[in-house]
Amino acid sequence: MALTMLNELLIEDPSPSLLLYQVSKTAQLDTLNYQSCFMQGVFAHFPEVLFIHRTYNPRGKVLYTFLVDRPRVQLEGHLARAVYFAIPAKEDAEGLAQMFQVFKKFNPAWERVCTILVDPHFLPLPTLAMEFPAAEVLLSAFHVCKFLQGKFYQLSLEQPMERALLTSLQNTMCSATAGNLRKLYTLLSTYIPPAELPELHLHWLLNDRIWLAHRWRSRAESSRYFQGLEVTTRVLSQSFGTTPSVEKGVTALLRYMQQNSGDKASFSLGLSSPNHHAPSDVSPESPKVEQLVEAHIQHSLNAICTGPAAQLCLGELAVVQKSMHLIGSSSEKVNIQILEDTHRVQPQPPASCSCYFNQAFHLPCRHILAMLSARRQVLQPDMLPAQWPAGCATSLDDILGSKWSETLEKHLAVALLTEEVGQLLQHCSQEEFERRYSTLRELADSWIGPYEQVQL
């Protein structure tokens, strides 16, 4: 099965590609090395800085993704910087040495690699230093940022403090000057419990070599850089990290690479490419098809809704057109994420969503419109509540004034707070869980009633 799936990809690939793999006795993929002709060309042009990201799947296999990371590299597209994919047989010195040697054999430009960026948990540094003796191995600023984010959540801090630390971290990443890094170091040293400080490795914030490569970026460029890597790693996780089948994960990832040909045009012409979408339950379409679908959605909005309602929804559609959206479906609901908090869409008429816009106005929000766009569908009259068909409302001011509800505001505030509390309880220690649960238990009993009547 693995042989069939991978060979089909080779046949479909319009350009020659390197695809070396080994299948175990149980017919499962054991090792893999993949590089398209386009990826090889990108690395040959920008080999100086190599960024290595690792993605684990439920079976314990790890996908190594090599990306170019030299300053001023003008490549648009979420995986346009990816230049090599590899799955070693084992993540030990022998398995990784073999993986790096295959990479070097097919990429003579490896000798020009000056810096290799890795994550804090990357242990086989001696193997990397042996295979790339002239390169300096450094922690990547992106992985340090993700490491600290994870530690903040694990500490189970009070919500205001956690938000303040996350905001300070984000601001520092977008302007990684020595002064800002020192301020973040002082802030964490002051407010993090002393017993927890060693686990945060705050000395990384004072290691100028880690942050030097980011000083040339403006605040906006730094924000785009980190956001781009965030989306790239999320696509890798969605494709490879969520399925136990290594073969299906690799096939989904390579098919996505092949279908997003806009990345190639961006590299060869030096221009910005069109919006790219992450893998969804619908195969990616050409830009012309996407534009046609969006035009049909706009027409259906203008034809079915009142003028003010269409105006509100077209604003939501504009966000969809400029954004990356990840779509996954279950038996009854569709999960939509537009680089923000995840919301749940109920596609059956009248369509509904858990976001504030839909809850407040009962109109198709960006998440519902993203679902329609991905499915190549248009808005139908039965997807709107009775008060919104054309000819019912008067002006946008009337709509905004009439739809505000104090009860709804309270309901959404409580729902948000409940979700935050649930997340905190899931990620704290058992001791902390029991303490916080006891506090909630006392609150519920004092407000509502004894334990027999109140189920938390």
PDB file of C-alpha atoms in Angstrom, residues 15-146:
ATOM      1  CA  SER A  15       8.894  17.804 -12.390  1.00  0.00           C
ATOM      2  CA  PRO A  16      11.568  15.225 -11.522  1.00  0.00           C
ATOM      3  CA  SER A  17      11.794  14.572  -7.773  1.00  0.00           C
ATOM      4  CA  LEU A  18      14.033  12.707  -5.390  1.00  0.00           C
ATOM      5  CA  LEU A  19      11.979  10.102  -3.525  1.00  0.00           C
ATOM      6  CA  LEU A  20      13.918   7.464  -1.610  1.00  0.00           C
ATOM      7  CA  TYR A  21      12.094   5.248   0.851  1.00  0.00           C
ATOM      8  CA  GLN A  22      12.375   1.923   2.608  1.00  0.00           C
ATOM      9  CA  VAL A  23       9.439  -0.274   3.596  1.00  0.00           C
ATOM     10  CA  SER A  24       9.553  -2.592   6.603  1.00  0.00           C
ATOM     11  CA  LYS A  25       8.611  -6.289   6.612  1.00  0.00           C
ATOM     12  CA  THR A  26       5.112  -5.313   7.729  1.00  0.00           C
ATOM     13  CA  ALA A  27       4.687  -3.172   4.572  1.00  0.00           C
ATOM     14  CA  GLN A  28       4.874   0.081   6.557  1.00  0.00           C
ATOM     15  CA  LEU A  29       7.013   3.060   5.600  1.00  0.00           C
ATOM     16  CA  ASP A  30      10.290   2.877   7.516  1.00  0.00           C
ATOM     17  CA  THR A  31      12.416   5.673   6.025  1.00  0.00           C
ATOM     18  CA  LEU A  32      11.779   8.444   3.508  1.00  0.00           C
ATOM     19  CA  ASN A  33      13.748  11.217   1.774  1.00  0.00           C
ATOM     20  CA  TYR A  34      11.870  13.591  -0.534  1.00  0.00           C
ATOM     21  CA  GLN A  35      12.883  16.682  -2.484  1.00  0.00           C
ATOM     22  CA  SER A  36      11.243  18.087  -5.589  1.00  0.00           C
ATOM     23  CA  CYS A  37      13.209  19.827  -8.334  1.00  0.00           C
ATOM     24  CA  PHE A  38      11.780  23.162  -7.187  1.00  0.00           C
ATOM     25  CA  MET A  39      12.796  22.536  -3.556  1.00  0.00           C
ATOM     26  CA  GLN A  40      16.314  21.656  -4.669  1.00  0.00           C
ATOM     27  CA  GLY A  41      16.502  24.918  -6.623  1.00  0.00           C
ATOM     28  CA  VAL A  42      15.389  26.981  -3.626  1.00  0.00           C
ATOM     29  CA  PHE A  43      18.066  25.429  -1.424  1.00  0.00           C
ATOM     30  CA  ALA A  44      20.740  25.994  -4.076  1.00  0.00           C
ATOM     31  CA  HIS A  45      19.869  29.723  -4.066  1.00  0.00           C
ATOM     32  CA  PHE A  46      19.574  30.185  -0.279  1.00  0.00           C
ATOM     33  CA  PRO A  47      21.679  27.548   1.517  1.00  0.00           C
ATOM     34  CA  GLU A  48      23.296  29.770   4.148  1.00  0.00           C
ATOM     35  CA  VAL A  49      20.750  29.306   6.969  1.00  0.00           C
ATOM     36  CA  LEU A  50      18.903  25.998   7.428  1.00  0.00           C
ATOM     37  CA  PHE A  51      15.889  25.739   9.747  1.00  0.00           C
ATOM     38  CA  ILE A  52      15.004  22.204  10.943  1.00  0.00           C
ATOM     39  CA  HIS A  53      11.546  21.433  12.324  1.00  0.00           C
ATOM     40  CA  ARG A  54      10.416  18.056  13.661  1.00  0.00           C
ATOM     41  CA  THR A  55       6.834  16.740  13.565  1.00  0.00           C
ATOM     42  CA  TYR A  56       5.890  13.568  15.440  1.00  0.00           C
ATOM     43  CA  ASN A  57       2.966  11.358  14.487  1.00  0.00           C
ATOM     44  CA  PRO A  58       0.996   9.112  16.909  1.00  0.00           C
ATOM     45  CA  ARG A  59       3.102   6.092  15.935  1.00  0.00           C
ATOM     46  CA  GLY A  60       6.258   7.814  17.146  1.00  0.00           C
ATOM     47  CA  LYS A  61       7.756   8.381  13.687  1.00  0.00           C
ATOM     48  CA  VAL A  62       9.249  11.821  13.172  1.00  0.00           C
ATOM     49  CA  LEU A  63       9.191  13.975  10.046  1.00  0.00           C
ATOM     50  CA  TYR A  64      12.199  16.265   9.589  1.00  0.00           C
ATOM     51  CA  THR A  65      11.390  19.373   7.536  1.00  0.00           C
ATOM     52  CA  PHE A  66      14.309  21.488   6.285  1.00  0.00           C
ATOM     53  CA  LEU A  67      13.492  25.122   5.487  1.00  0.00           C
ATOM     54  CA  VAL A  68      15.693  27.943   4.228  1.00  0.00           C
ATOM     55  CA  ASP A  69      15.824  30.874   6.646  1.00  0.00           C
ATOM     56  CA  ARG A  70      18.369  33.352   5.316  1.00  0.00           C
ATOM     57  CA  PRO A  71      17.495  37.034   5.927  1.00  0.00           C
ATOM     58  CA  ARG A  72      15.766  38.764   3.015  1.00  0.00           C
ATOM     59  CA  VAL A  73      14.613  35.515   1.404  1.00  0.00           C
ATOM     60  CA  GLN A  74      11.572  36.599  -0.613  1.00  0.00           C
ATOM     61  CA  LEU A  75       9.421  33.486  -0.761  1.00  0.00           C
ATOM     62  CA  GLU A  76       5.663  33.644  -0.301  1.00  0.00           C
ATOM     63  CA  GLY A  77       3.523  30.665   0.603  1.00  0.00           C
ATOM     64  CA  HIS A  78       3.340  28.634   3.772  1.00  0.00           C
ATOM     65  CA  LEU A  79       5.639  25.814   2.606  1.00  0.00           C
ATOM     66  CA  ALA A  80       7.608  27.714  -0.024  1.00  0.00           C
ATOM     67  CA  ARG A  81      10.682  27.709   2.259  1.00  0.00           C
ATOM     68  CA  ALA A  82      10.595  23.909   2.681  1.00  0.00           C
ATOM     69  CA  VAL A  83      13.486  22.309   0.789  1.00  0.00           C
ATOM     70  CA  TYR A  84      13.587  18.722   2.102  1.00  0.00           C
ATOM     71  CA  PHE A  85      11.434  16.152   3.917  1.00  0.00           C
ATOM     72  CA  ALA A  86      12.892  13.107   5.651  1.00  0.00           C
ATOM     73  CA  ILE A  87      11.788  10.349   8.017  1.00  0.00           C
ATOM     74  CA  PRO A  88      14.710   8.477   9.612  1.00  0.00           C
ATOM     75  CA  ALA A  89      14.355   4.821  10.583  1.00  0.00           C
ATOM     76  CA  LYS A  90      15.266   5.759  14.150  1.00  0.00           C
ATOM     77  CA  GLU A  91      16.061   9.080  15.754  1.00  0.00           C
ATOM     78  CA  ASP A  92      19.516   7.945  16.871  1.00  0.00           C
ATOM     79  CA  ALA A  93      23.018   8.852  15.702  1.00  0.00           C
ATOM     80  CA  GLU A  94      23.077   6.202  12.964  1.00  0.00           C
ATOM     81  CA  GLY A  95      19.624   6.962  11.585  1.00  0.00           C
ATOM     82  CA  LEU A  96      20.170  10.728  11.530  1.00  0.00           C
ATOM     83  CA  ALA A  97      23.653  10.436  10.043  1.00  0.00           C
ATOM     84  CA  GLN A  98      22.202   8.419   7.176  1.00  0.00           C
ATOM     85  CA  MET A  99      19.441  11.021   6.664  1.00  0.00           C
ATOM     86  CA  PHE A 100      21.902  13.935   6.561  1.00  0.00           C
ATOM     87  CA  GLN A 101      24.237  12.054   4.224  1.00  0.00           C
ATOM     88  CA  VAL A 102      21.449  11.449   1.708  1.00  0.00           C
ATOM     89  CA  PHE A 103      20.552  15.145   1.885  1.00  0.00           C
ATOM     90  CA  LYS A 104      24.163  16.159   1.247  1.00  0.00           C
ATOM     91  CA  LYS A 105      24.583  13.710  -1.627  1.00  0.00           C
ATOM     92  CA  PHE A 106      21.779  15.318  -3.628  1.00  0.00           C
ATOM     93  CA  ASN A 107      22.483  18.914  -2.551  1.00  0.00           C
ATOM     94  CA  PRO A 108      26.069  20.027  -3.269  1.00  0.00           C
ATOM     95  CA  ALA A 109      25.220  23.449  -1.842  1.00  0.00           C
ATOM     96  CA  TRP A 110      25.262  21.931   1.671  1.00  0.00           C
ATOM     97  CA  GLU A 111      28.881  23.043   1.982  1.00  0.00           C
ATOM     98  CA  ARG A 112      27.656  26.660   1.987  1.00  0.00           C
ATOM     99  CA  VAL A 113      25.446  26.153   5.055  1.00  0.00           C
ATOM    100  CA  CYS A 114      26.686  28.582   7.730  1.00  0.00           C
ATOM    101  CA  THR A 115      23.953  28.305  10.384  1.00  0.00           C
ATOM    102  CA  ILE A 116      21.513  25.562  11.369  1.00  0.00           C
ATOM    103  CA  LEU A 117      18.521  26.474  13.566  1.00  0.00           C
ATOM    104  CA  VAL A 118      16.989  23.746  15.754  1.00  0.00           C
ATOM    105  CA  ASP A 119      14.469  23.378  18.584  1.00  0.00           C
ATOM    106  CA  PRO A 120      15.460  23.180  22.290  1.00  0.00           C
ATOM    107  CA  HIS A 121      14.690  19.453  22.465  1.00  0.00           C
ATOM    108  CA  PHE A 122      17.029  18.564  19.583  1.00  0.00           C
ATOM    109  CA  LEU A 123      19.444  16.153  21.274  1.00  0.00           C
ATOM    110  CA  PRO A 124      21.633  14.678  18.479  1.00  0.00           C
ATOM    111  CA  LEU A 125      23.743  17.851  18.202  1.00  0.00           C
ATOM    112  CA  PRO A 126      27.042  15.886  17.872  1.00  0.00           C
ATOM    113  CA  THR A 127      25.695  14.110  14.772  1.00  0.00           C
ATOM    114  CA  LEU A 128      24.642  17.426  13.262  1.00  0.00           C
ATOM    115  CA  ALA A 129      28.035  19.000  14.034  1.00  0.00           C
ATOM    116  CA  MET A 130      29.826  16.028  12.493  1.00  0.00           C
ATOM    117  CA  GLU A 131      27.814  16.126   9.259  1.00  0.00           C
ATOM    118  CA  PHE A 132      27.986  19.931   8.926  1.00  0.00           C
ATOM    119  CA  PRO A 133      31.388  20.775  10.470  1.00  0.00           C
ATOM    120  CA  ALA A 134      31.517  24.334   9.132  1.00  0.00           C
ATOM    121  CA  ALA A 135      28.021  25.313  10.312  1.00  0.00           C
ATOM    122  CA  GLU A 136      27.096  26.943  13.612  1.00  0.00           C
ATOM    123  CA  VAL A 137      24.157  25.200  15.348  1.00  0.00           C
ATOM    124  CA  LEU A 138      21.826  27.581  17.199  1.00  0.00           C
ATOM    125  CA  LEU A 139      18.429  27.474  18.840  1.00  0.00           C
ATOM    126  CA  SER A 140      15.804  29.035  16.599  1.00  0.00           C
ATOM    127  CA  ALA A 141      13.991  32.078  17.995  1.00  0.00           C
ATOM    128  CA  PHE A 142      10.677  30.592  16.850  1.00  0.00           C
ATOM    129  CA  HIS A 143      11.190  27.370  18.794  1.00  0.00           C
ATOM    130  CA  VAL A 144      12.370  29.268  21.881  1.00  0.00           C
ATOM    131  CA  CYS A 145       9.191  31.351  21.708  1.00  0.00           C
ATOM    132  CA  LYS A 146       6.991  28.222  21.407  1.00  0.00           C
TER     133      LYS A 146
END
